[in-house]
mmCIF file of C-alpha atoms in Angstrom:
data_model
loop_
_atom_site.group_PDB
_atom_site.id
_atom_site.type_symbol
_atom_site.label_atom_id
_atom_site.label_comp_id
_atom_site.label_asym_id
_atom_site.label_seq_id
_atom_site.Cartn_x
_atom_site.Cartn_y
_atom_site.Cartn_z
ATOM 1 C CA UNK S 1 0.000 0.000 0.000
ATOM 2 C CA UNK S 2 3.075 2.557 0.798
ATOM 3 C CA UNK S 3 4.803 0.670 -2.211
ATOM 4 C CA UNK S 4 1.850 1.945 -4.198
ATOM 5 C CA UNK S 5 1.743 5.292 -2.592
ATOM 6 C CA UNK S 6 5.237 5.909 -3.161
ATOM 7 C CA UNK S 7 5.304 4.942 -6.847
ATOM 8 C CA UNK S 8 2.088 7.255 -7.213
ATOM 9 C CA UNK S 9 4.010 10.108 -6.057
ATOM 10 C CA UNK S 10 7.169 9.108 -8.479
ATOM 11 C CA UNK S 11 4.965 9.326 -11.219
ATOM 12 C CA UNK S 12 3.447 12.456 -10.368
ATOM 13 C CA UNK S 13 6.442 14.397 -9.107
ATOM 14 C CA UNK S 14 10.038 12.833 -9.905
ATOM 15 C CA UNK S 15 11.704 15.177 -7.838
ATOM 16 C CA UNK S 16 10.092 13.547 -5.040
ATOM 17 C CA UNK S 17 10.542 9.855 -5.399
ATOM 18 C CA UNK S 18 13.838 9.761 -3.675
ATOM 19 C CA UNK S 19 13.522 12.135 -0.712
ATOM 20 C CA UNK S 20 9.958 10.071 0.113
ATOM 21 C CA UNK S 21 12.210 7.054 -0.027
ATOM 22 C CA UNK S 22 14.760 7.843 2.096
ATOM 23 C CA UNK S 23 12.405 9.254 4.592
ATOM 24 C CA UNK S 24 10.272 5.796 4.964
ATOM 25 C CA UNK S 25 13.678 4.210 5.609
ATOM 26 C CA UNK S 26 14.147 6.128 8.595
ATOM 27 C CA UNK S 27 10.765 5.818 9.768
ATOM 28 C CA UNK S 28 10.841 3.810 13.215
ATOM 29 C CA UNK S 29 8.362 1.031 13.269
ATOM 30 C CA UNK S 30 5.404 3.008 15.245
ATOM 31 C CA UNK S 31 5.395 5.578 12.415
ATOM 32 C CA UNK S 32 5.754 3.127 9.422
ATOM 33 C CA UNK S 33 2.319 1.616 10.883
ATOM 34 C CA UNK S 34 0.620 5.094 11.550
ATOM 35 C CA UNK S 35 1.119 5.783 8.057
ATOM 36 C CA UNK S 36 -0.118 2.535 6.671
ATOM 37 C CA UNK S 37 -3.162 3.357 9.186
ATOM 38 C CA UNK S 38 -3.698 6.746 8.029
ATOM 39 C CA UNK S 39 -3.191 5.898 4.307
ATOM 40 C CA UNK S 40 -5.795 2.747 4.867
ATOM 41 C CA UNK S 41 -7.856 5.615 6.617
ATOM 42 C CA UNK S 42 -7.619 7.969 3.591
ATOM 43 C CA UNK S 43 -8.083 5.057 0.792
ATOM 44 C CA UNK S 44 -11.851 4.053 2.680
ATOM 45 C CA UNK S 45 -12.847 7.606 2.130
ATOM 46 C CA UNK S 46 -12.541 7.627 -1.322
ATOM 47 C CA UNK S 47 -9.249 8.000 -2.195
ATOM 48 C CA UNK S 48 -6.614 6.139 -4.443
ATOM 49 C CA UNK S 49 -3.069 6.430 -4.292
ATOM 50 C CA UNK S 50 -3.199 8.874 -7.375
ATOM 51 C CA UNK S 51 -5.321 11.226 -5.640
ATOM 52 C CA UNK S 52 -2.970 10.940 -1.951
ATOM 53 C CA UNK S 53 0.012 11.516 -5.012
ATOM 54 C CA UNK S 54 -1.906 14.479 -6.067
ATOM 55 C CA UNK S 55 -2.514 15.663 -2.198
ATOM 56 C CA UNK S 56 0.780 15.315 -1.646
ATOM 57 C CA UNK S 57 2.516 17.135 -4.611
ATOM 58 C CA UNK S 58 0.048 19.946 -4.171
ATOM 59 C CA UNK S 59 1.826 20.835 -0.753
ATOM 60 C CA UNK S 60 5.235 20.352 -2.747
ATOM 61 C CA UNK S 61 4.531 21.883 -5.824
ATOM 62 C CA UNK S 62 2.575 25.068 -3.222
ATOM 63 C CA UNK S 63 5.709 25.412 -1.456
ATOM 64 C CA UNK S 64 8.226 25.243 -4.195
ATOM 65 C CA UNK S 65 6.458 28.050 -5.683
ATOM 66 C CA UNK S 66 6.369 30.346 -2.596
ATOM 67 C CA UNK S 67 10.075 29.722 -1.950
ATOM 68 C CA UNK S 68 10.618 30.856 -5.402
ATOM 69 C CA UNK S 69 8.580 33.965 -4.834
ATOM 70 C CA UNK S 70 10.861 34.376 -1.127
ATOM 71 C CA UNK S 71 14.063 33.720 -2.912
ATOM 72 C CA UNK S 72 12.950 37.179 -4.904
ATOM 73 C CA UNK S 73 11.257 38.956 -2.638
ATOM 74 C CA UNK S 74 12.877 38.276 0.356
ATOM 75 C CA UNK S 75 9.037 38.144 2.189
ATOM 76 C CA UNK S 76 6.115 35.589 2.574
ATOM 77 C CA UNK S 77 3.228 36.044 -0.549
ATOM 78 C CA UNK S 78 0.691 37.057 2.049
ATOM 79 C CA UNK S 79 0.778 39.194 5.233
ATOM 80 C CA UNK S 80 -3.318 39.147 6.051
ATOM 81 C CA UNK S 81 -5.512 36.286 7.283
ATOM 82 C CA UNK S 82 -8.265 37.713 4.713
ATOM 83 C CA UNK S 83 -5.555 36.943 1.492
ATOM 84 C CA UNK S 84 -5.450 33.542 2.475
ATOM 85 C CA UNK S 85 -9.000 32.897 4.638
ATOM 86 C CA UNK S 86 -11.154 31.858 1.118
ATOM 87 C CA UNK S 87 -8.862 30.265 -0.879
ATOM 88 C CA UNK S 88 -7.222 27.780 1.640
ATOM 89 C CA UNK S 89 -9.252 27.018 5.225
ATOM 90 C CA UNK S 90 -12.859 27.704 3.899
ATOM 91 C CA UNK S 91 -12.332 26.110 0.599
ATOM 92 C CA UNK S 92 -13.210 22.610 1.328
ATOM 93 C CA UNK S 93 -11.720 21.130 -1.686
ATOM 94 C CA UNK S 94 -8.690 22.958 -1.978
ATOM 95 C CA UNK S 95 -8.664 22.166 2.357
ATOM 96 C CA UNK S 96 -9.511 18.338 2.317
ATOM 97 C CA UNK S 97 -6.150 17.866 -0.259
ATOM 98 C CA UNK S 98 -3.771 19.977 1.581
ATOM 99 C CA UNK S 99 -4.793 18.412 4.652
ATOM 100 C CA UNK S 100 -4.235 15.258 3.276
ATOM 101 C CA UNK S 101 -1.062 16.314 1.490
ATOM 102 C CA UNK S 102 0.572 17.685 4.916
ATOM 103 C CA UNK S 103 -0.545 14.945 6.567
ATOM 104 C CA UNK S 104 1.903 12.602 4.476
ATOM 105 C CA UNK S 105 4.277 16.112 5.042
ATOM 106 C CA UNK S 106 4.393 14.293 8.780
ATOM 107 C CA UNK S 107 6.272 10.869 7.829
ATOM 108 C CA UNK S 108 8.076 12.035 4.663
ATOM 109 C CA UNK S 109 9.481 15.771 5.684
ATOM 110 C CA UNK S 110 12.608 14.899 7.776
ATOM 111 C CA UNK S 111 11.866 18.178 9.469
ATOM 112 C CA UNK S 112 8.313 17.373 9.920
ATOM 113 C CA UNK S 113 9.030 13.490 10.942
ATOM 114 C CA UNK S 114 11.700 14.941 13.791
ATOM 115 C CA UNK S 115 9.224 17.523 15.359
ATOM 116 C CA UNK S 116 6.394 14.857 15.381
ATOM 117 C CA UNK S 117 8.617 13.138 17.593
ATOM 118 C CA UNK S 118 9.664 15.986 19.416
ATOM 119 C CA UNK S 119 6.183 16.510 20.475
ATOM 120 C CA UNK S 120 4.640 13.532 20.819
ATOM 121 C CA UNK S 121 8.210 12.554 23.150
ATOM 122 C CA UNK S 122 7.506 15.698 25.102
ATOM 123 C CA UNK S 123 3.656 14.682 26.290
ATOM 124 C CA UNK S 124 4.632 11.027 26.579
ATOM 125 C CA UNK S 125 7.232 12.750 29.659
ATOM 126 C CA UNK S 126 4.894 15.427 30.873
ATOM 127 C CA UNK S 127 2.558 14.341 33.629
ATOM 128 C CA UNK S 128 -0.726 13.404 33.086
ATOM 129 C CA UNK S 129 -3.403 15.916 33.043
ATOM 130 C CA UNK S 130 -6.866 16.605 33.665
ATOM 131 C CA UNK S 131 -7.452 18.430 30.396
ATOM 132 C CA UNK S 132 -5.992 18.760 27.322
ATOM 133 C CA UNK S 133 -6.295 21.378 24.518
ATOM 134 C CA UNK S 134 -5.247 21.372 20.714
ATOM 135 C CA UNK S 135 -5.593 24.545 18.977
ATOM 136 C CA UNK S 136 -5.633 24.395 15.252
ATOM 137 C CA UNK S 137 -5.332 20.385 14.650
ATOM 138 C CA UNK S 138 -5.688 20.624 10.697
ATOM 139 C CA UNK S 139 -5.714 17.167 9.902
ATOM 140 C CA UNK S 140 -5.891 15.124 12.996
ATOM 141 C CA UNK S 141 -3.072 13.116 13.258
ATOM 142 C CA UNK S 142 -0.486 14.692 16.008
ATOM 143 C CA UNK S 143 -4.342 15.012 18.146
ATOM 144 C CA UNK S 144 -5.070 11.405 17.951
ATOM 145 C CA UNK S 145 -1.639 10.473 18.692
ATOM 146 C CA UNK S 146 -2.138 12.665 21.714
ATOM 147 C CA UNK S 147 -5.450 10.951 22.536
ATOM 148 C CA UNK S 148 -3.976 7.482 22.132
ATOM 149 C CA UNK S 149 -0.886 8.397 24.795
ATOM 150 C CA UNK S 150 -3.657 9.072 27.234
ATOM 151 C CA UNK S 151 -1.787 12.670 28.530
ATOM 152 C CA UNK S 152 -4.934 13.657 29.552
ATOM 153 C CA UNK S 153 -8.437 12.719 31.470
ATOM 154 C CA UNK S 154 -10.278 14.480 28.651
ATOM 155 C CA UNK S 155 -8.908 15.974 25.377
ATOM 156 C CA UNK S 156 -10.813 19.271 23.282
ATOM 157 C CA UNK S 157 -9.338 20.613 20.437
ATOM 158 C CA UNK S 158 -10.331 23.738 18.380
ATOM 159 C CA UNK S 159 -10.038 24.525 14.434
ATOM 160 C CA UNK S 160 -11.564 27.551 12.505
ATOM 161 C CA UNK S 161 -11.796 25.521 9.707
ATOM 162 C CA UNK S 162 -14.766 23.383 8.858
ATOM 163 C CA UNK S 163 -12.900 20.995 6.570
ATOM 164 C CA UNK S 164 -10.278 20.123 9.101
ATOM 165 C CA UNK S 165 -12.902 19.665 11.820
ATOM 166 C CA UNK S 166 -14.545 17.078 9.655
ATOM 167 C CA UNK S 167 -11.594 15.493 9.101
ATOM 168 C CA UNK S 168 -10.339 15.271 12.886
ATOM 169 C CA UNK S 169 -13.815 13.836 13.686
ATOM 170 C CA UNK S 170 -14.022 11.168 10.898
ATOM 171 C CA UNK S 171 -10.117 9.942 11.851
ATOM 172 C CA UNK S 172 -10.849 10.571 15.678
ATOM 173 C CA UNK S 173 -13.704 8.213 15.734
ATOM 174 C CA UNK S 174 -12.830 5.967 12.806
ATOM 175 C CA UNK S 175 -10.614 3.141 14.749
ATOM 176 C CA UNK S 176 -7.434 3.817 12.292
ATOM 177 C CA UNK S 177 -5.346 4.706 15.019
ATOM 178 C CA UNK S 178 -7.101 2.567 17.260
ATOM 179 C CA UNK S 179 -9.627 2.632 20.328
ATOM 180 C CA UNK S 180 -9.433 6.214 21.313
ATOM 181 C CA UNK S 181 -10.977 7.885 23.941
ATOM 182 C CA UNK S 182 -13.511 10.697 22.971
ATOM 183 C CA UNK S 183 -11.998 14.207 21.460
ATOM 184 C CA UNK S 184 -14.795 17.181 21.076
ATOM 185 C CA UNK S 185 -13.501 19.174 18.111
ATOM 186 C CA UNK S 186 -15.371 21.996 17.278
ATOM 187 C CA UNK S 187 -15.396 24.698 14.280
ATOM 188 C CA UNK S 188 -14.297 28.232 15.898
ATOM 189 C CA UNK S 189 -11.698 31.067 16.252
ATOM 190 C CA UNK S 190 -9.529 30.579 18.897
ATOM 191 C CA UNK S 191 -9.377 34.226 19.953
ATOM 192 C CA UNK S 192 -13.345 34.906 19.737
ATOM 193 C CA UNK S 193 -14.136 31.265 21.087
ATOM 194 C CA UNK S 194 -15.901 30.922 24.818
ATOM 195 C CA UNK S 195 -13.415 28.647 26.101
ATOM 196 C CA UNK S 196 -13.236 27.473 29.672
ATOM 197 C CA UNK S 197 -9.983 26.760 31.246
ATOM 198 C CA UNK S 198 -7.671 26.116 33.009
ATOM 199 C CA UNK S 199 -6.236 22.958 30.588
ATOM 200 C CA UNK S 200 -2.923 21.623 32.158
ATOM 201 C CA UNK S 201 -1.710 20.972 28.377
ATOM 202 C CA UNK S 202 -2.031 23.499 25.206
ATOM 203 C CA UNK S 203 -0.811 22.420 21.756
ATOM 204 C CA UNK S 204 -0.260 24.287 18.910
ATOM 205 C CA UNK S 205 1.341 22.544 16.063
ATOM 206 C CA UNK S 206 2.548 24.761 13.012
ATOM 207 C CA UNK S 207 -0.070 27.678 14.138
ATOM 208 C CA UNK S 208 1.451 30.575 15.106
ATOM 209 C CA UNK S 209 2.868 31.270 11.441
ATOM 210 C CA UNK S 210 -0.650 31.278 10.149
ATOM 211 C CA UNK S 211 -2.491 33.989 12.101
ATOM 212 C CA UNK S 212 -1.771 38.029 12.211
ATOM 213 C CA UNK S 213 -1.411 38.211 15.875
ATOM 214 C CA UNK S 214 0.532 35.207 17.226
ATOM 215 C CA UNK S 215 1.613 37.330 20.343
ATOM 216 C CA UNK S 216 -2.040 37.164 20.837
ATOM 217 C CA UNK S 217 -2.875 33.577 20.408
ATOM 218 C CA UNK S 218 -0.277 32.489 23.248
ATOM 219 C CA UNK S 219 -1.381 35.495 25.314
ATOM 220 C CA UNK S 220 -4.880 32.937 25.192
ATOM 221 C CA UNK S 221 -3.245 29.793 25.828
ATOM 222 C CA UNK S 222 -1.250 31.263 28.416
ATOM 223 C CA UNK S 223 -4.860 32.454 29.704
ATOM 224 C CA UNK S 224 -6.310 28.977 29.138
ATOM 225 C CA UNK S 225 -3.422 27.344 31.051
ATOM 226 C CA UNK S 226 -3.732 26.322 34.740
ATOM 227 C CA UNK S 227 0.112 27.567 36.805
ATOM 228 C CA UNK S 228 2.530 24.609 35.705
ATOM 229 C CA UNK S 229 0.684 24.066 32.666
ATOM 230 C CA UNK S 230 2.732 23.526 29.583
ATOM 231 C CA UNK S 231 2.809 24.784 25.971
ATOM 232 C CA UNK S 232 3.745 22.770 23.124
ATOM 233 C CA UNK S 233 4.444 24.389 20.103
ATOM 234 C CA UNK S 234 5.772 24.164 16.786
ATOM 235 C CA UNK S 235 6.468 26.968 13.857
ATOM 236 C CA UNK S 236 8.596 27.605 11.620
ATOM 237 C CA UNK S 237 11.532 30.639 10.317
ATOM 238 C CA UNK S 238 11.931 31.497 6.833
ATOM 239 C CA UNK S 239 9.426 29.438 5.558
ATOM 240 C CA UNK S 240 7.031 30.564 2.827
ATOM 241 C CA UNK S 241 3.702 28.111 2.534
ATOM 242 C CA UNK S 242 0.922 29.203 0.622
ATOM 243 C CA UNK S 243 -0.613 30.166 3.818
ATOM 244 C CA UNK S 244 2.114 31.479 5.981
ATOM 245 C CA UNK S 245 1.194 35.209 6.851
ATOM 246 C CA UNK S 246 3.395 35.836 9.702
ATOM 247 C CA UNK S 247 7.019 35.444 9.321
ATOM 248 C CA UNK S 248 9.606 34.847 11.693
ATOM 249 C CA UNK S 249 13.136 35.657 11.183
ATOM 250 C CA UNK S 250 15.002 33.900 13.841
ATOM 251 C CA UNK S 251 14.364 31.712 16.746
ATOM 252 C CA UNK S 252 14.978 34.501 19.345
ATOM 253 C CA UNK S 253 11.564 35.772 17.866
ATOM 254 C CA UNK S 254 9.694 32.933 18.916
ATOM 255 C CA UNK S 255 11.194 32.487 21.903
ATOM 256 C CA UNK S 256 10.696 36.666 23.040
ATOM 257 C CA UNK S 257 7.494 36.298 21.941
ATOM 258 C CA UNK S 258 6.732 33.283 24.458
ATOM 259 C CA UNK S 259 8.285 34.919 27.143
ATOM 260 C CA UNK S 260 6.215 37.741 26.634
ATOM 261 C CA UNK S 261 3.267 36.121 27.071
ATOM 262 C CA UNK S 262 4.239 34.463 30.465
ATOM 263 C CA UNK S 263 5.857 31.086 29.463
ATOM 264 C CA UNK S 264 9.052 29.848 29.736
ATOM 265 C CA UNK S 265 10.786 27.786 26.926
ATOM 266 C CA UNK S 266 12.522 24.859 29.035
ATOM 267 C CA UNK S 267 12.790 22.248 26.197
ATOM 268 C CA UNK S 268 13.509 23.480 22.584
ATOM 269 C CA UNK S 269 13.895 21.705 19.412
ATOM 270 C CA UNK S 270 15.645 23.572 16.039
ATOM 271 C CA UNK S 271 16.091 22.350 12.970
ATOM 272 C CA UNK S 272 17.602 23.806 9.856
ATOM 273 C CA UNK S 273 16.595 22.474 6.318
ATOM 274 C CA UNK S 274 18.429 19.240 6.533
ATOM 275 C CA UNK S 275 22.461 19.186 5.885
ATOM 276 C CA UNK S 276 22.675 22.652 6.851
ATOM 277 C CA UNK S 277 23.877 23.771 9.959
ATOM 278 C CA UNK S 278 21.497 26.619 11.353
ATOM 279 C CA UNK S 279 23.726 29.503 10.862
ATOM 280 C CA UNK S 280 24.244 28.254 7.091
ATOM 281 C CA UNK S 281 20.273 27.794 7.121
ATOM 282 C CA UNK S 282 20.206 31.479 8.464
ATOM 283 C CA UNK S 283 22.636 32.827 6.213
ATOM 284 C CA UNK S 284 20.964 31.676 2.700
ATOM 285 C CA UNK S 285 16.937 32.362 4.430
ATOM 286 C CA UNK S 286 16.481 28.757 3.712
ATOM 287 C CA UNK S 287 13.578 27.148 6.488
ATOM 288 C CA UNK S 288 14.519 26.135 10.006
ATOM 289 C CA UNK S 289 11.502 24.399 11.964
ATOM 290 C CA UNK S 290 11.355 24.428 15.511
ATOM 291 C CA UNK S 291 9.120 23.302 18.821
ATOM 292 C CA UNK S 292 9.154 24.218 22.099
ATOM 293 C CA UNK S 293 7.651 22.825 25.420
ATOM 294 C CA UNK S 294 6.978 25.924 27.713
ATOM 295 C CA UNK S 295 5.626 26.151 31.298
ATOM 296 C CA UNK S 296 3.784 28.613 32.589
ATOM 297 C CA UNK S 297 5.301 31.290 34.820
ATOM 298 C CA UNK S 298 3.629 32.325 37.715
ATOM 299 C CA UNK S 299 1.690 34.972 37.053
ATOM 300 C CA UNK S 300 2.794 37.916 38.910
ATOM 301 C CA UNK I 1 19.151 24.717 -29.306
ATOM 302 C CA UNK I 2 21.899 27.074 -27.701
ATOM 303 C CA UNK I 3 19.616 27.767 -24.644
ATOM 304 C CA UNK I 4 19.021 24.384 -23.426
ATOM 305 C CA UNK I 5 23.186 23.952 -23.817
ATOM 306 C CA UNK I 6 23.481 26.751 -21.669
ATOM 307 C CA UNK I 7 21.143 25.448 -19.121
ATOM 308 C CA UNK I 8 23.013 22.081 -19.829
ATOM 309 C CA UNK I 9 26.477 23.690 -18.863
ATOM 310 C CA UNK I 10 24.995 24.869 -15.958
ATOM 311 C CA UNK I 11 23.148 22.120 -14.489
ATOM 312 C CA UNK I 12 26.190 20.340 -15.123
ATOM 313 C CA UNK I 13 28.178 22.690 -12.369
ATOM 314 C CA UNK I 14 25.352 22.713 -10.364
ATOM 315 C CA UNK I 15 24.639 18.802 -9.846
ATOM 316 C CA UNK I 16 28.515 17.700 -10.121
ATOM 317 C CA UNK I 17 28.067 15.674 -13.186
ATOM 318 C CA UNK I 18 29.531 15.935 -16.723
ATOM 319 C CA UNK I 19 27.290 18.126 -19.281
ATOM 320 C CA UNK I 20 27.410 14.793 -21.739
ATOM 321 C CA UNK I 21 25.768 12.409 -19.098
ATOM 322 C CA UNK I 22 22.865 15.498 -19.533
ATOM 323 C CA UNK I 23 19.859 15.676 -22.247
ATOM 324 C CA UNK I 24 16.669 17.477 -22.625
ATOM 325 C CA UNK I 25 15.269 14.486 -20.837
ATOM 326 C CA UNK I 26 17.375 14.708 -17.734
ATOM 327 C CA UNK I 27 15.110 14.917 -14.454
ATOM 328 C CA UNK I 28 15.550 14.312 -11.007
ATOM 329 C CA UNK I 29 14.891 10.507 -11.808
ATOM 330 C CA UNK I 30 18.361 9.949 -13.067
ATOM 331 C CA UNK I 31 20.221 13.170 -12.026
ATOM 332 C CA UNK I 32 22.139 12.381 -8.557
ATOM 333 C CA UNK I 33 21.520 15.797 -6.188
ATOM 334 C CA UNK I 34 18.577 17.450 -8.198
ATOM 335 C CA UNK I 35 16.306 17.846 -5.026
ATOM 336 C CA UNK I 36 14.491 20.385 -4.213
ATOM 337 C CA UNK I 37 17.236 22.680 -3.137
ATOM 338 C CA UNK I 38 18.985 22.136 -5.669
ATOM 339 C CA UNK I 39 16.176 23.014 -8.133
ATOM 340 C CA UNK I 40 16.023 26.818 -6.711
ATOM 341 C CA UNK I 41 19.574 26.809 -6.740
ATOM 342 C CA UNK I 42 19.518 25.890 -10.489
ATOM 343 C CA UNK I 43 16.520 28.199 -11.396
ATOM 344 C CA UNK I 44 18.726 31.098 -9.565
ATOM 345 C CA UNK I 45 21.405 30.722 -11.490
ATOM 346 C CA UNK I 46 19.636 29.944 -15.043
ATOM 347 C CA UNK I 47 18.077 33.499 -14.000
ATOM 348 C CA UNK I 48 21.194 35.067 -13.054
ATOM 349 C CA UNK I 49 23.447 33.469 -16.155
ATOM 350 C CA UNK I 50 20.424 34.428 -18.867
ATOM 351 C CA UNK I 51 19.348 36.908 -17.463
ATOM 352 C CA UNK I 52 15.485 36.155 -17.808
ATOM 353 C CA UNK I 53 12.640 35.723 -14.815
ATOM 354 C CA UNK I 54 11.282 33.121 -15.290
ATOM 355 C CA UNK I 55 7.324 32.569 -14.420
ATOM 356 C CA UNK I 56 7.171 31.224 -10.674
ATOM 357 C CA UNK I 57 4.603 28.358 -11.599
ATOM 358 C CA UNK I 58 7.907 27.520 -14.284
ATOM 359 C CA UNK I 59 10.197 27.318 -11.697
ATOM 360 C CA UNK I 60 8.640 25.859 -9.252
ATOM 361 C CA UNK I 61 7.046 22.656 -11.753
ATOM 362 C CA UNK I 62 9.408 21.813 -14.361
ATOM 363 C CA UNK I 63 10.547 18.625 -14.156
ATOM 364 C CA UNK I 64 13.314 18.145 -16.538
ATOM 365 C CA UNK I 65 15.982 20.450 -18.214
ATOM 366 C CA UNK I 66 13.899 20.359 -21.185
ATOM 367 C CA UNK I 67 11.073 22.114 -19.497
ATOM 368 C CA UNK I 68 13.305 24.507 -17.750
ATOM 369 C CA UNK I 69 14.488 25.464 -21.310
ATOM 370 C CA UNK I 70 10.972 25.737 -22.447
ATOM 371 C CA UNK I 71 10.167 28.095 -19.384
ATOM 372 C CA UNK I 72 13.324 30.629 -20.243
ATOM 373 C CA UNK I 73 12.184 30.541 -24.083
ATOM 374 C CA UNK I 74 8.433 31.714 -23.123
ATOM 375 C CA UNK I 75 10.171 33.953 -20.136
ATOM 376 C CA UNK I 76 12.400 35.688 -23.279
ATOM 377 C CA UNK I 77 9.308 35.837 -25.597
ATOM 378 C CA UNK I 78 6.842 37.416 -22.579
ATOM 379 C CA UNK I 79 9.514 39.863 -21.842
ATOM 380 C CA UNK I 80 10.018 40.753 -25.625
#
């Protein structure tokens, strides 16, 4: 089924066949059978491998484009939520394929693979919690991965998009990744949403560089957390998308802008496009992902 | 015929392999190195060498050196 995958995505985009490849081969065996679970997943809802191919060169093909268009301009396409709003999280067709195609992103991006780890490592050591929040889970996969580690007594998670709150229900409650326990995903903003704290856990994987006012966002989840809570987060630096609006030059950014809002980076993760060292990432603009875990500090 | 063994010549330098192991054909099926990176780092210096911009949806999808020479013919022939 992979073997199939993989050859659909040769054919589609030979640029890709070896880098997908080499990724599966460093897959540990946990992932390998996520991704056979989540492509079995996929394939029951009406997919073939042609159309995952498709999914998945759309996110290439996407972000090939808008790192030609940073290469020249030295800036991300978009700056606004409304440039991107229409054509990418309320488009449902356009949504349900990128979704699909990042999800794949997750087990054959080395950067992507690493940070999936990162985070899933960092709430498999936290303690357990009562409640657990995921803002913005897009497709579903790092939030049922959550769900199955059992990091929490009950898990929420909130999306403004419709399409990816379909999709996090439907894999949630489908049995791919197993028995789960029960995840209430709903369809709002997270800055205008009635949400009741505290939650002892608040992920937010590869949000921040999608909204106008992250300093805002973890000003909320810093609201939303309960004293010792943590923050997991992911983002990225230099790294056009088709709908990245806020871009961050360096790490130090991220990091100021989590202290600002009250939380304390005490676990970090940085990685520069892969064979680069991060100054040599830094010095040619070329994308460095990282993730922190951050823990609330007292408020004053 | 003299574009593409320009883009040839260059290709060549950029993926560390002689310009006669290189055709039209050439993609990053059989050309050691031509990942993505390397792809911008070719289109940069295609851009830089002709002198031509070539149409980001160009850049971004051709596949082999034979579509990259296509793309800097109708970048030349837009900018005309």
């Amino acid at each position: 089924m992979i073997e199939e995958l993989v050859e659909a995505i040769g054919q589609k985009n030979p640029r890709q066949r070896r880098p997908v490849e080499a990724a599966l081969s460093t897959l540990h065996d946990e992932e390998r059978r996520d991704l056979s679970a989540w492509v079995r997943h996929a394939l029951s809802r009406g997919n073939s491998a042609t159309s995952l191919a498709a999914a998945y060169d759309l996110v290439v093909r996407d972000t090939l484009r808008e790192q030609v268009y940073f290469r020249r301009h030295g800036r991300y396409r978009h700056t606004s939520f409304a440039d991107v709003a229409s054509d990418v999280y309320f488009s449902p067709v356009y949504m349900q394929q990128y979704m699909e195609g990042l999800a794949l992103t997750g087990f054959f991006w080395e950067n992507h693979v690493v940070l999936r780890r990162f985070l899933l490592h960092a709430l498999a050591r936290l303690p357990r919690v009562r409640r657990y929040l995921e803002v913005g889970p897009g497709h579903g996969l790092h939030l049922a991965a959550a769900a199955r580690l059992g990091c929490a007594e009950s898990f929420e998670a909130i999306d403004l998009s419709p399409t990816s709150v379909a999709l996090c229900n439907d894999l949630l409650t489908s049995g791919a990744l197993g028995a789960l326990p029960a995840v209430h995903v709903r369809e709002a903003d997270f800055l205008g949403a009635d949400v009741d704290g505290p939650f002892g856990i608040v992920v937010m994987g590869e949000v921040l560089e999608h909204v106008e006012r992250p300093d805002l966002f973890l000003v909320r989840a810093r609201e939303l957390l309960s004293d010792g809570g943590h923050l997991l987060c992911t983002t990225c630096i230099d790294a056009p998308a088709i709908d990245h609006i806020r871009h961050f030059r360096s790490v130090e950014e991220v990091e100021a802008l989590l202290f600002d809002a009250g939380l304390d980076v005490i676990e970090r993760c940085v990685l520069p496009h892969p064979g680069l060292s991060l100054a040599e990432a830094a010095a040619q603009r070329l994308a460095v992902n990282v993730g922190f875990v951050a823990r609330t500090r007292p408020r004053a | 015929m003299e574009t593409f063994e320009r883009i040839r010549a260059l290709a060549a330098d950029v993926f560390g392999v002689p310009p006669s192991t290189l055709g039209p054909a050439s993609s990053p099926d059989d050309v050691p190195g031509w990942d993505s990176l390397q792809h911008l780092t070719l289109v940069a210096i295609i851009e830089q060498e002709l002198d031509v911009r070539l149409r980001d949806a160009d850049a971004a999808d051709a596949q082999t050196l034979g579509e990259l020479t296509q793309a800097v013919v109708r970048a030349r022939a837009e900018a005309a």
